[in-house]
Coordinates of C-alpha atoms and ligand atoms in Angstrom, one line a residue:
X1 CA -12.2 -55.6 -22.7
X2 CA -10.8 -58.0 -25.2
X3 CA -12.8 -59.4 -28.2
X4 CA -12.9 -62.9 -29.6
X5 CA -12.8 -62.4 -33.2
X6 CA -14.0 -64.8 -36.0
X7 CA -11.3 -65.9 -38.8
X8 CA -12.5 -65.4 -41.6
X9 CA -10.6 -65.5 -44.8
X10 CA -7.3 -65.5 -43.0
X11 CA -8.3 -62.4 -41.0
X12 CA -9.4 -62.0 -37.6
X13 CA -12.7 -59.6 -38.1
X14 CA -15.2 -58.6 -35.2
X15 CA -18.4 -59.1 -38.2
X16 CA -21.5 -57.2 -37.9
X17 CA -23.4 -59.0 -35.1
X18 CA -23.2 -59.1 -31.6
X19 CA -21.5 -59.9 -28.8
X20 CA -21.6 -62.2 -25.6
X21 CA -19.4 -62.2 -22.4
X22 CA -17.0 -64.8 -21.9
X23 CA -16.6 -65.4 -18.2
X24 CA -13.5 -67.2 -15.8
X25 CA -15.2 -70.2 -14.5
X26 CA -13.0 -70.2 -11.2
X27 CA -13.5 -66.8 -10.8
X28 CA -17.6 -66.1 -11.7
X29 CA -15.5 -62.6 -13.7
X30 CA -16.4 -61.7 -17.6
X31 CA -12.9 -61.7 -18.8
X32 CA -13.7 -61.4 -22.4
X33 CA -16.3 -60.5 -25.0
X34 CA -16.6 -62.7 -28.1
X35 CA -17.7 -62.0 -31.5
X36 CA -21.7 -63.1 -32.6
X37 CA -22.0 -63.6 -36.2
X38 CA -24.8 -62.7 -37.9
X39 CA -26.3 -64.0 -41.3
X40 CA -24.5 -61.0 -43.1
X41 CA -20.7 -62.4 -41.5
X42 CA -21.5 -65.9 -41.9
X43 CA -22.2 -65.8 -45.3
X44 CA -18.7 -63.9 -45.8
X45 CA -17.3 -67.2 -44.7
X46 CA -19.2 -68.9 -46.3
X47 CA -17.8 -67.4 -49.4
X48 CA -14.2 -67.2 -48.5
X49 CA -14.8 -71.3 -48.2
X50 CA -16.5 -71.1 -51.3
X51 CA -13.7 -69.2 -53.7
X52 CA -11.0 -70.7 -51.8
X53 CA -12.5 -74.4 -53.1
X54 CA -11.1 -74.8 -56.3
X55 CA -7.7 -74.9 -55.6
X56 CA -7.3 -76.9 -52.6
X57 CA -9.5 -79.3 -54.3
X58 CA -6.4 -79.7 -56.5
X59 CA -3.9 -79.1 -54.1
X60 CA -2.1 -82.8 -53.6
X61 CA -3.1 -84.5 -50.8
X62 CA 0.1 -85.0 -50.0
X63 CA 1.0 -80.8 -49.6
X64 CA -2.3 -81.3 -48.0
X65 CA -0.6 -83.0 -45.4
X66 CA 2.5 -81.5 -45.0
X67 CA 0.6 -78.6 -43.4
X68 CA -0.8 -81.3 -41.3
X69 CA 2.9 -81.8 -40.5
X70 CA 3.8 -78.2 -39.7
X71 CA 0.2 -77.5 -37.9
X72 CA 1.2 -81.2 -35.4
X73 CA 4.8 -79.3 -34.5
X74 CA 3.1 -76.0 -33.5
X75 CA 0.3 -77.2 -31.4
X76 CA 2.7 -79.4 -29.7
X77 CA 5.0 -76.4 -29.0
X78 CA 2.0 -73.9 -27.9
X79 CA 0.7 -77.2 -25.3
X80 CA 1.2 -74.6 -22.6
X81 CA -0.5 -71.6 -24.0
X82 CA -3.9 -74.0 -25.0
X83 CA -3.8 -75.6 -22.1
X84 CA -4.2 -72.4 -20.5
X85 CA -6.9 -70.8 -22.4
X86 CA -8.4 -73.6 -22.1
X87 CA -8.5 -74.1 -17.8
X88 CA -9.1 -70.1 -17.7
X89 CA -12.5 -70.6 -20.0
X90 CA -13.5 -74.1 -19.4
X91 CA -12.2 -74.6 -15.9
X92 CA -10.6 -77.9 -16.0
X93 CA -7.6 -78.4 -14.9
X94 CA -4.1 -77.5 -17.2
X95 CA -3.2 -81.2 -16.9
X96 CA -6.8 -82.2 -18.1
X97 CA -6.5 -79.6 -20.8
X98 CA -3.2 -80.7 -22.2
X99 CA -4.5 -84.5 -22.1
X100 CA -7.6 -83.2 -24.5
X101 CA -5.2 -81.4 -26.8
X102 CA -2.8 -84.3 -27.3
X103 CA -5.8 -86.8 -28.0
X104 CA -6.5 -83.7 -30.4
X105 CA -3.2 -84.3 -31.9
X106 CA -3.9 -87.6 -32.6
X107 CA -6.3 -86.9 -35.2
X108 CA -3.8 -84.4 -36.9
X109 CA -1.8 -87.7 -36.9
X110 CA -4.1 -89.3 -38.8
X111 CA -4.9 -86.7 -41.2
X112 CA -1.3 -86.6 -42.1
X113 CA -1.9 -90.0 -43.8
X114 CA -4.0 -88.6 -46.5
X115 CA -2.4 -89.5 -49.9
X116 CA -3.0 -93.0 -48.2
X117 CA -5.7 -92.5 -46.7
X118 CA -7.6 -91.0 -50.0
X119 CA -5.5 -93.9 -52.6
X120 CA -9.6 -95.1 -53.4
X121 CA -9.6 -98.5 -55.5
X122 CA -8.6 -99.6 -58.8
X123 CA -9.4 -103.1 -60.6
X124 CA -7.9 -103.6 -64.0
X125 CA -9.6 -105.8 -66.6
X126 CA -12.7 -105.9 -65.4
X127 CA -14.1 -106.5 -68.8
X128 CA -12.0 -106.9 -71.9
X129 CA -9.7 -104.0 -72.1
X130 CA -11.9 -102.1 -69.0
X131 CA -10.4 -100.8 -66.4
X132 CA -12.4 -99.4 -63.0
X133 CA -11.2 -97.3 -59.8
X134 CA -13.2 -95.8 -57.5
X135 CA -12.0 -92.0 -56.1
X136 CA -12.7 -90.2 -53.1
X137 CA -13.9 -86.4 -54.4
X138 CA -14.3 -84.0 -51.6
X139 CA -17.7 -82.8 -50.9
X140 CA -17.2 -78.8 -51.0
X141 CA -17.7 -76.4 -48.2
X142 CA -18.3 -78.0 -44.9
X143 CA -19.7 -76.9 -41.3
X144 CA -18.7 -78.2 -37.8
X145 CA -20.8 -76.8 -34.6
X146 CA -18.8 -77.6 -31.8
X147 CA -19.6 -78.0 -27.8
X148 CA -18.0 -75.8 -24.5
X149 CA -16.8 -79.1 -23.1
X150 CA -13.8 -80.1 -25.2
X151 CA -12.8 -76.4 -26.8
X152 CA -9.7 -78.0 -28.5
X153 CA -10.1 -81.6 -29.0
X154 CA -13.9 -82.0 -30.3
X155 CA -13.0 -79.3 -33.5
X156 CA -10.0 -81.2 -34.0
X157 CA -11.5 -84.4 -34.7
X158 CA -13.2 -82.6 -37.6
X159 CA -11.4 -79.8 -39.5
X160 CA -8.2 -81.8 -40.1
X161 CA -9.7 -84.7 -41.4
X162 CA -12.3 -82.6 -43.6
X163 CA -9.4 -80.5 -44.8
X164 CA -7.0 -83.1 -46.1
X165 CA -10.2 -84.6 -47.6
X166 CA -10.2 -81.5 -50.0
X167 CA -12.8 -79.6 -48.3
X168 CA -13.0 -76.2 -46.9
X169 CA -14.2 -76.1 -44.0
X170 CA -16.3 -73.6 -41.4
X171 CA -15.9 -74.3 -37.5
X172 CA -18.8 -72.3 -35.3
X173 CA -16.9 -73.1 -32.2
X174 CA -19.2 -72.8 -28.5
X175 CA -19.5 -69.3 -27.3
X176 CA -18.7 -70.4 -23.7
X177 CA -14.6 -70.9 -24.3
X178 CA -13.8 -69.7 -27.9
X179 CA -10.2 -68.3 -27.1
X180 CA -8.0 -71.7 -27.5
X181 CA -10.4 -73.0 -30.3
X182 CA -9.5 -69.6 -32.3
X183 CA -5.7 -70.0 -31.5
X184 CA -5.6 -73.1 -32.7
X185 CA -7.0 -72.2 -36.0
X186 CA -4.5 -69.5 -36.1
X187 CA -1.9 -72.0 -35.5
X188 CA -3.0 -74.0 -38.8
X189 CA -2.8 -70.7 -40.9
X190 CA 0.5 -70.2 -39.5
X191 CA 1.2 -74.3 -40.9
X192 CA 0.4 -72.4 -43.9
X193 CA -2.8 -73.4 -44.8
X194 CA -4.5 -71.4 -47.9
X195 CA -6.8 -67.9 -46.9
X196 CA -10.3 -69.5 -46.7
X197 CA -10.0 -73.1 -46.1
X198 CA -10.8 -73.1 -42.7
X199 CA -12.4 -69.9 -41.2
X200 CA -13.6 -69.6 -37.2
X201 CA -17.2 -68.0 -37.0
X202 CA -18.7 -67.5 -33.6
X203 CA -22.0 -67.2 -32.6
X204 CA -25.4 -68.8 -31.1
X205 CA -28.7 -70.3 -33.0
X206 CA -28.8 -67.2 -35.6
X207 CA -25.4 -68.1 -36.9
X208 CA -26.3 -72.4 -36.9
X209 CA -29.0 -71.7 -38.6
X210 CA -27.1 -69.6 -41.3
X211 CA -25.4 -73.0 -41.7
X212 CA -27.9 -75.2 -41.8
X213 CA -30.0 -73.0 -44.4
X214 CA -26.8 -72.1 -47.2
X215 CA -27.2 -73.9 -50.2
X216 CA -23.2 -74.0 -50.5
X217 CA -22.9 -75.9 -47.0
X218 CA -23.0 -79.5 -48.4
X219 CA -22.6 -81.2 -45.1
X220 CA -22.7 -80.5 -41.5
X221 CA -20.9 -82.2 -38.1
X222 CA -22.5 -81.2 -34.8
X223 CA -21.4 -82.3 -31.3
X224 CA -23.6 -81.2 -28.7
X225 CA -26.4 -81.8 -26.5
X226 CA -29.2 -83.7 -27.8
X227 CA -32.2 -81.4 -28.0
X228 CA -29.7 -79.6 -30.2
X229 CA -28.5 -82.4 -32.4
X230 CA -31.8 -83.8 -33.1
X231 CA -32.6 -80.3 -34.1
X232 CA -29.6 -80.1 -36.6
X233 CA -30.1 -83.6 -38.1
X234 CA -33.6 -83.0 -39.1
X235 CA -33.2 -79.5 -40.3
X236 CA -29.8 -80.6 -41.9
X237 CA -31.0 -83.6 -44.1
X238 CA -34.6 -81.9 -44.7
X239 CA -32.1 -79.8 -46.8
X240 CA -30.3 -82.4 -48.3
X241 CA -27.0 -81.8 -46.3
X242 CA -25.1 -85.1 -45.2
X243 CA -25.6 -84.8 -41.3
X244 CA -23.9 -86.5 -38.2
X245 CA -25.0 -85.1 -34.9
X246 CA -23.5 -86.2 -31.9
X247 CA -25.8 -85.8 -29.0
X248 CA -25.2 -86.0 -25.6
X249 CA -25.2 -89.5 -22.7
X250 CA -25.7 -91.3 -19.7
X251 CA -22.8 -93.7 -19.4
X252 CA -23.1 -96.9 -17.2
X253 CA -19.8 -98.7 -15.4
X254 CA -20.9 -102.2 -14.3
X255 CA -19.2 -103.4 -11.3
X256 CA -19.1 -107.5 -11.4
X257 CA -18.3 -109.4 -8.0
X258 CA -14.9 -110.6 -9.0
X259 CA -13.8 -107.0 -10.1
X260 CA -10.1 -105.7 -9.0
X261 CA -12.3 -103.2 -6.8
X262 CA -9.2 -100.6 -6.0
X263 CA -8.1 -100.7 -9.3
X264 CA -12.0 -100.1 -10.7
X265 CA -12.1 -97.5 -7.9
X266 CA -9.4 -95.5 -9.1
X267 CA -11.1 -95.9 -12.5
X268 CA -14.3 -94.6 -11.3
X269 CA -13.1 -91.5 -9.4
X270 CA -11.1 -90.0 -12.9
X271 CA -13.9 -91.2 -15.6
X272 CA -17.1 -89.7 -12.7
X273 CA -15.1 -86.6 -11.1
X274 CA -12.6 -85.5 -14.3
X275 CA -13.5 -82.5 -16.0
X276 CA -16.0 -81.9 -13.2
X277 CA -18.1 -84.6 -15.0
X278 CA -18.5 -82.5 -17.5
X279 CA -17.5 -85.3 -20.3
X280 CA -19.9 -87.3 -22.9
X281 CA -18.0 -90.2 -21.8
X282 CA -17.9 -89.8 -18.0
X283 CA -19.1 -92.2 -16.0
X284 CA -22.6 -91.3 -14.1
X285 CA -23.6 -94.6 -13.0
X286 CA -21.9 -97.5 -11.5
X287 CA -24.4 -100.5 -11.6
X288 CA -23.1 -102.7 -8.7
X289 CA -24.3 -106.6 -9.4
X290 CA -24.5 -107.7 -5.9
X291 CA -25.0 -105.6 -2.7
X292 CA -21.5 -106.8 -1.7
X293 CA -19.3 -105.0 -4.1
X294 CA -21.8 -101.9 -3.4
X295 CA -21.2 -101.7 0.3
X296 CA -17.9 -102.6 -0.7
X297 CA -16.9 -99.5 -3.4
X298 CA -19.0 -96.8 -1.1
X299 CA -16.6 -97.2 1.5
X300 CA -13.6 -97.2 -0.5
X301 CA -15.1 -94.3 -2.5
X302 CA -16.3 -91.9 0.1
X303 CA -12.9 -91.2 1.7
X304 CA -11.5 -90.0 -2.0
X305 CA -14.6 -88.2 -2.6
X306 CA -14.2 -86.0 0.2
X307 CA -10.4 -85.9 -0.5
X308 CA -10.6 -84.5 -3.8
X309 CA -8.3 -81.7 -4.6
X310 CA -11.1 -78.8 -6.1
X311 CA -9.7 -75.0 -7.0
X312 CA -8.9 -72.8 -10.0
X313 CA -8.5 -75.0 -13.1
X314 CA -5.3 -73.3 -13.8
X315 CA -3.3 -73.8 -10.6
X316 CA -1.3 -77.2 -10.7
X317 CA -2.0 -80.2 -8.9
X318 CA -5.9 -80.2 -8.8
X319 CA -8.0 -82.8 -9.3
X320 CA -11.2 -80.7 -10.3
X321 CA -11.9 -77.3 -11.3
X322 CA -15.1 -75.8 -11.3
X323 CA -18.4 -76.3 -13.9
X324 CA -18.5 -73.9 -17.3
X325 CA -21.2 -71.5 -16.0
X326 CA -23.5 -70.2 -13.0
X327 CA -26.3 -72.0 -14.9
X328 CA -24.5 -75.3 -15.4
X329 CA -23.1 -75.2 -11.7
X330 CA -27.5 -74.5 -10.6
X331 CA -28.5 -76.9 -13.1
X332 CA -26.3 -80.0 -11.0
X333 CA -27.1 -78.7 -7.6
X334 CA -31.3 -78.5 -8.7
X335 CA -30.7 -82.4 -9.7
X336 CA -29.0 -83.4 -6.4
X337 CA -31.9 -81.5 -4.6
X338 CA -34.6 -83.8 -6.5
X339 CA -32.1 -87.0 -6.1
X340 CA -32.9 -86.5 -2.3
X341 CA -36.7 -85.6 -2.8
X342 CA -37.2 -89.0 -4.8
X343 CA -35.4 -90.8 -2.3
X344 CA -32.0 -91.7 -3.6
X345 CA -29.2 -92.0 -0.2
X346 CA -27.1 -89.0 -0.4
X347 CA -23.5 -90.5 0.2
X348 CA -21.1 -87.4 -0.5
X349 CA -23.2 -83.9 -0.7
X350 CA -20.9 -81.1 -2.8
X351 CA -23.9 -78.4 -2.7
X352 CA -22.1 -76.3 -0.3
X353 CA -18.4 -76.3 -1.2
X354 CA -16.8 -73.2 -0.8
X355 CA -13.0 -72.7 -2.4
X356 CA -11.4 -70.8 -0.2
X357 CA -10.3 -67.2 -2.6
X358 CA -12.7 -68.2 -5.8
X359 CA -16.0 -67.9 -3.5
X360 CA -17.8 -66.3 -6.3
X361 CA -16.8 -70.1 -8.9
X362 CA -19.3 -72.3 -10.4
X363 CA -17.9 -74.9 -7.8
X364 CA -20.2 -78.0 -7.0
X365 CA -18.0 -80.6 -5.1
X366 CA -18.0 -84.1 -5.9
X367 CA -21.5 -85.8 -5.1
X368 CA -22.2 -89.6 -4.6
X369 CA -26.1 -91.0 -4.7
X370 CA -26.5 -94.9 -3.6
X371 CA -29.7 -97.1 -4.1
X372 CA -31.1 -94.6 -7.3
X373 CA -33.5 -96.5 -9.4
X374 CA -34.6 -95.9 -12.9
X375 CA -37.2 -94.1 -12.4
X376 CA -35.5 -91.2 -10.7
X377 CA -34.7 -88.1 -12.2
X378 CA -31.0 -88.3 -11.4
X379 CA -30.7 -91.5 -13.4
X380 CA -32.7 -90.5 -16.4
X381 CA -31.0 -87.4 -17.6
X382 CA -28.0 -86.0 -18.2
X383 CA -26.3 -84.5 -15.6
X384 CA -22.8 -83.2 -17.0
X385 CA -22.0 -82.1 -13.2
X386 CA -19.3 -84.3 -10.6
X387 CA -22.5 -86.4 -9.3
X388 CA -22.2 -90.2 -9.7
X389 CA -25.1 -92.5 -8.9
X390 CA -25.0 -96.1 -7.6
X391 CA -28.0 -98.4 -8.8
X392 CA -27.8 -101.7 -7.1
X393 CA -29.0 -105.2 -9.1
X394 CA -29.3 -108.9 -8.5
X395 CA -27.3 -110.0 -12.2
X396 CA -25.3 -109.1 -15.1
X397 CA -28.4 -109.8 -17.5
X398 CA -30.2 -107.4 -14.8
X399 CA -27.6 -105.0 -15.3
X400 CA -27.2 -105.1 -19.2
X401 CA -31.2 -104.7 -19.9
X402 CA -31.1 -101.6 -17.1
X403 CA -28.2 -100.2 -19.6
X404 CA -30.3 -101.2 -23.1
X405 CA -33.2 -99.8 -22.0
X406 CA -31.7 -96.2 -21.3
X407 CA -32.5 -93.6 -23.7
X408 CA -28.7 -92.8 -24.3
X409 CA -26.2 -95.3 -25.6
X410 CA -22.6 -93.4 -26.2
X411 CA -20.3 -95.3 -23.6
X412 CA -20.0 -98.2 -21.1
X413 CA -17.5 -100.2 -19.6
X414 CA -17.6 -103.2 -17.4
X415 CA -15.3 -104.2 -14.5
X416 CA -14.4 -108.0 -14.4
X417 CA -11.8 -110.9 -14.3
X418 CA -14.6 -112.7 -16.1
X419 CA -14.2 -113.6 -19.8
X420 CA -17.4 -115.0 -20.3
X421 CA -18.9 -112.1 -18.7
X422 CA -17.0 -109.6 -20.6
X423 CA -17.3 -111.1 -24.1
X424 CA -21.2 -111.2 -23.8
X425 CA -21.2 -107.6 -22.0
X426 CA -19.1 -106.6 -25.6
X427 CA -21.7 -108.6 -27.7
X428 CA -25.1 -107.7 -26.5
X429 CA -24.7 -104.4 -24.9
X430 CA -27.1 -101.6 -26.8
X431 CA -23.8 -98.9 -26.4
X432 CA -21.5 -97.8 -29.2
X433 CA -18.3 -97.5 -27.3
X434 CA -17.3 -100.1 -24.8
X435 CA -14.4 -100.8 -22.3
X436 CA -13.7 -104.2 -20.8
X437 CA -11.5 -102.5 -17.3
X438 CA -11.4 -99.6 -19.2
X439 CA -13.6 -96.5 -18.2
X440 CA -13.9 -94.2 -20.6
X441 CA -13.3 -96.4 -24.1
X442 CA -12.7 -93.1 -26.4
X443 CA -11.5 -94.1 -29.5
X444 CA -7.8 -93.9 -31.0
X445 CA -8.0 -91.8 -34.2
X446 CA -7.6 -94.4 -36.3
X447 CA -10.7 -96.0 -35.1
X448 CA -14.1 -93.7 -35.4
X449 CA -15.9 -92.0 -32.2
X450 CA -19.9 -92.9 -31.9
X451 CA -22.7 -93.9 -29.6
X452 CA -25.6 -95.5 -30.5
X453 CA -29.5 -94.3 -29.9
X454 CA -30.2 -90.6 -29.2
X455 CA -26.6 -90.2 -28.5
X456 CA -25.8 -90.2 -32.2
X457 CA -27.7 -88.9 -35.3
X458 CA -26.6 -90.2 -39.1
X459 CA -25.5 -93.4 -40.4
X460 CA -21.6 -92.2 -39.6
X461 CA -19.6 -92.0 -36.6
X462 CA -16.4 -89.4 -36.0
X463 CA -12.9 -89.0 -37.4
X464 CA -10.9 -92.1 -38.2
X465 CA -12.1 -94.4 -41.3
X466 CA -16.4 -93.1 -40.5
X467 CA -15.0 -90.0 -40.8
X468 CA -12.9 -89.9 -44.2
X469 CA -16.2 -91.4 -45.7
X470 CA -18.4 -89.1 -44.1
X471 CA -15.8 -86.0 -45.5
X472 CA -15.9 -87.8 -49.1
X473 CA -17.9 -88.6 -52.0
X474 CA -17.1 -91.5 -53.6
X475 CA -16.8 -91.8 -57.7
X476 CA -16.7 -95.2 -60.0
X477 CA -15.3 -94.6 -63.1
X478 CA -14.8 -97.4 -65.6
X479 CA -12.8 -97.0 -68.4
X480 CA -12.1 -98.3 -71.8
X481 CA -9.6 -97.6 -74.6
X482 CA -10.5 -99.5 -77.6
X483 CA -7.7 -101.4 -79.5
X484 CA -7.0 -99.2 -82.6
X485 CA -8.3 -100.4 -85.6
X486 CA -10.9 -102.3 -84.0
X487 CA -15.4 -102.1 -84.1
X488 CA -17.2 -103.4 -82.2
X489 CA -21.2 -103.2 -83.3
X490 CA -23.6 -101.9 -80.9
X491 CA -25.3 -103.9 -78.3
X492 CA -28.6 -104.2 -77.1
X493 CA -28.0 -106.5 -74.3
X494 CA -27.1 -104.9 -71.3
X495 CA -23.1 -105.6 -71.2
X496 CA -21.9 -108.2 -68.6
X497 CA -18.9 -110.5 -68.7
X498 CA -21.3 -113.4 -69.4
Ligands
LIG1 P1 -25.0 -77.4 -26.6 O1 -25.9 -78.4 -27.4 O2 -25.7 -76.5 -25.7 O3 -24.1 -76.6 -27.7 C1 -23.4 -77.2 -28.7 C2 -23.3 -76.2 -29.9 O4 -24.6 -75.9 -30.3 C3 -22.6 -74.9 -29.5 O5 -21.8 -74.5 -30.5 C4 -23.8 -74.0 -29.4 O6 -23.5 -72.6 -29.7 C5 -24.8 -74.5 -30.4 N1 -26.2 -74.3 -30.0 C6 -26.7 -74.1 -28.7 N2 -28.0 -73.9 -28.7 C7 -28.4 -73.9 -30.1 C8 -29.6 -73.7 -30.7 N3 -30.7 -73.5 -30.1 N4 -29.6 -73.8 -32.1 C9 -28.5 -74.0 -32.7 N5 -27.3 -74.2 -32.2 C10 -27.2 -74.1 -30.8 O7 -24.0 -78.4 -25.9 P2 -22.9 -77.9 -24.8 O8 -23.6 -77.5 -23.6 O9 -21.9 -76.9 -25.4 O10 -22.1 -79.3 -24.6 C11 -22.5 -80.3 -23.7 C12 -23.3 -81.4 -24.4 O11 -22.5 -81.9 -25.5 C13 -23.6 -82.5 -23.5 O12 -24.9 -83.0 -23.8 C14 -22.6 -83.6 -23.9 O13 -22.9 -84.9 -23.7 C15 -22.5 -83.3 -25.4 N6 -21.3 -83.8 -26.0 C16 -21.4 -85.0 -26.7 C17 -20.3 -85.5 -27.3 C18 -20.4 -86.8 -28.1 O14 -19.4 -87.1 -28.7 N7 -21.5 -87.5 -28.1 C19 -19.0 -84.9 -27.1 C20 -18.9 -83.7 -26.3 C21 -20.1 -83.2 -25.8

């Protein structure tokens, strides 16, 4: 059976640890084994990062880019092979798995702006014959510790960034789908990116904790569940490594009276059911404001519910593949059991879908839960399963303080024709990312990705403008050249321009 190798120091090496099985979602089958590092083949990357430091620090940021250019063209013209690594690890469906590469790309985009993106600040005369500029200096070597659910797209808002930054940069990728996260990589030494700038390292808690506990890793990105990212913040900055941990989220859609219902509909069906609702920014909850629009979306959701087209991530034409593993798929049907003992309406029930050929997939078909109230397990944690819940209240205020007082606070969005309503939904909602008729409000790359409360640990959010300053030191330097044949006499004072 196949290995997943690390990449470390340009070559693929199985390391001294262990191993795990990989498995085919859609089909319940190991298909692969992947690499576990242990401390002794983490610390080898760590020092290929370390030696290979010195020299890209001085490379130019702009060659720093133009591998940014080459490593844009290649991913673009291997879409099909990710995409397909991707569906047969993950499960979700090629056409979902190419849209998460190509917002992927996006960030490669905006990494290929470095020499502007690094140009720092520069003030002349700011005392008599002073100049002053401030520079972004890279931080060093630098760790990302990614998640199953976006293999390609989640590492790719990192590395790039952190590269063209001047770091180097170690990626522990999830064990649950490391094959297209790996190729990638492979793809940006091919771009030809130095031996050592970026190496792959898989692994579980032994190798994160490698990371967290090397002196030379000056700074660490996690995305992740939240147990895990609390865990990583406070071990992370106890060491004195800069730290932003991305945790995990409930995410609310309000549904106002006057909302263009088959167009939020629609809206709901792709941001609940995509990815097998296996996104941080899927849509759990639909918080109808009225009993009206309630009655009125369960009837126009339950047809498409039951219509939804489920199977083998990897053929075409699905709307849903399966969940990542036998525990995630038990994990969703044990909440829909306890949804029903608590005494939430069971609209849509997908504990018993079969797929005709994949019996043996994590499949759990799409679920729908009316009247759930807060208290409910169903609406206090994370599901990360095809399971959305309906909570009915009486006003928008109603539905905003419901929303501010949830533990999680990564993404909402609102459906209205209502300015007013919208514009103080956008002002006073407790939620980092927000759409106005927009479900799942990720961020363009030039923009930065963050939730607020235990969805996000650190001061920074992800990739875009957060993310260059989270990948950079800055350094003032003022500077003086006195006019020849000039003294001055020392001063006491402390200087000023006054
Ligand atoms: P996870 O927390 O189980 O794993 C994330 C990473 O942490 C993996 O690389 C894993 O190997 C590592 N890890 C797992 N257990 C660990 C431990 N005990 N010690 C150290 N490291 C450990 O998350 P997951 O199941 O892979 O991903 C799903 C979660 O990620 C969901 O909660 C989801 O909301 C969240 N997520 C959040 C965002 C965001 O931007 N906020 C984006 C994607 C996913």
């Amino acid at each position: 059976m196949s290995i997943v190798n690390h990449l470390i120091h340009g070559e693929l090496t199985v390391g001294t640890g262990r191993t795990a099985d990989v498995f085919n979602p859609s089909t319940g089958e190991v298909s692969k084994q992947v690499a576990l590092a242990d401390r002794a083949t983490m610390q080898q990357a760590i020092d290929s990062a370390k030696s290979a430091f010195p020299a890209w620090r001085k490379t130019p940021p702009a060659k720093r880019a133009q591998v940014m250019f080459r490593f844009k063209q290649l991913l673009e013209d291997h879409e099909a092979a990710i995409s397909k690594l991707i569906s047969e690890e993950h499960g979700k469906t090629l056409e979902d798995a190419a849209g998460e590469l190509k917002r992927g790309i996006e960030n490669v985009e905006f990494a290929c702006g470095a020499p502007q993106i690094l140009k720092g600040e520069y003030s002349r005369n700011v005392g008599p014959n002073i100049d002053a500029w401030s520079d972004l200096q890279p931080i060093g070597v630098v760790a990302g510790i990614t998640p199953f659910n976006f293999p390609a797209m989640v590492p790719l808002w990192m590395y790039p960034l952190a590269i063209v930054c001047g770091n180097c940069f170690i990626l522990k990728p999830s064990e649950r789908d490391p094959s297209s996260t790996l190729y990638i990589a492979q793809l940006l030494q091919e771009a030809g990116l130095p031996k050592g700038v970026l190496n792959v390292v898989h692994g579980d808690k032994e190798a994160v904790d490698a990371l967290i506990e090397a002196p030379e890793v000056k700074a660490l990105s996690f995305v992740g569940s939240t147990p895990i990212a609390e865990y990583i913040y406070s071990e992370g900055t106890k060491r004195g490594k800069r730290v932003q941990a991305l945790g995990g989220a409930k995410n609310h859609a309000v549904l106002m009276p006057d909302a263009d219902l088959d167009n939020a509909v629609s809206a709901l069906m792709g941001a609940a059911y995509g990815s097998c609702g296996e996104r941080c920014m899927a849509i759990s909850v639909a918080v109808c404001v009225g009993d009206q629009i309630a009655d009125a979306l369960i009837e126009k959701l339950t047809p498409q519910i039951k219509a939804l087209k489920i199977g083998a991530g990897t053929n075409c034409g699905l709307d849903m593949g399966p969940l990542v593993t036998a525990a995630a798929r038990d994990k969703v049907k044990g909440y829909i059991d306890a949804g029903v003992a608590q005494g939430a309406r069971l609209v849509v029930d997908g504990r018993d879908l079969v797929v005709s050929g994949n019996e043996n997939g994590y499949f759990v078909g799409g679920t729908l839960f009316d009247k759930v109230t807060p208290e409910m397990t169903i609406y206090t944690d994370e599901i990360f399963g095809p399971v959305l819940c309906i909570v009915r209240v009486g006003s928008l205020e109603q539905a905003m303080q419901l929303i501010n007082d949830h533990e999680y606070g990564n993404g909402t969005c609102i459906f209205t024709r209502d300015g007013e309503a919208a514009h103080l939904f956008c002002d006073e909602i407790e939620v980092g990312m927000v759409g106005v008729n927009v479900p799942l409000p990720v961020p363009v790359s030039y923009h930065s990705f963050g939730g607020w409360k235990r969805s996000l640990f650190g001061d920074l959010h992800a990739y875009g403008p957060d993310g260059v300053r989270f990948y950079t030191r800055k350094k003032a330097v003022t500077q003086r050249w006195p006019q020849r044949a000039s003294h001055e006499a020392a001063q006491f004072a402390f200087p000023s321009n006054n």
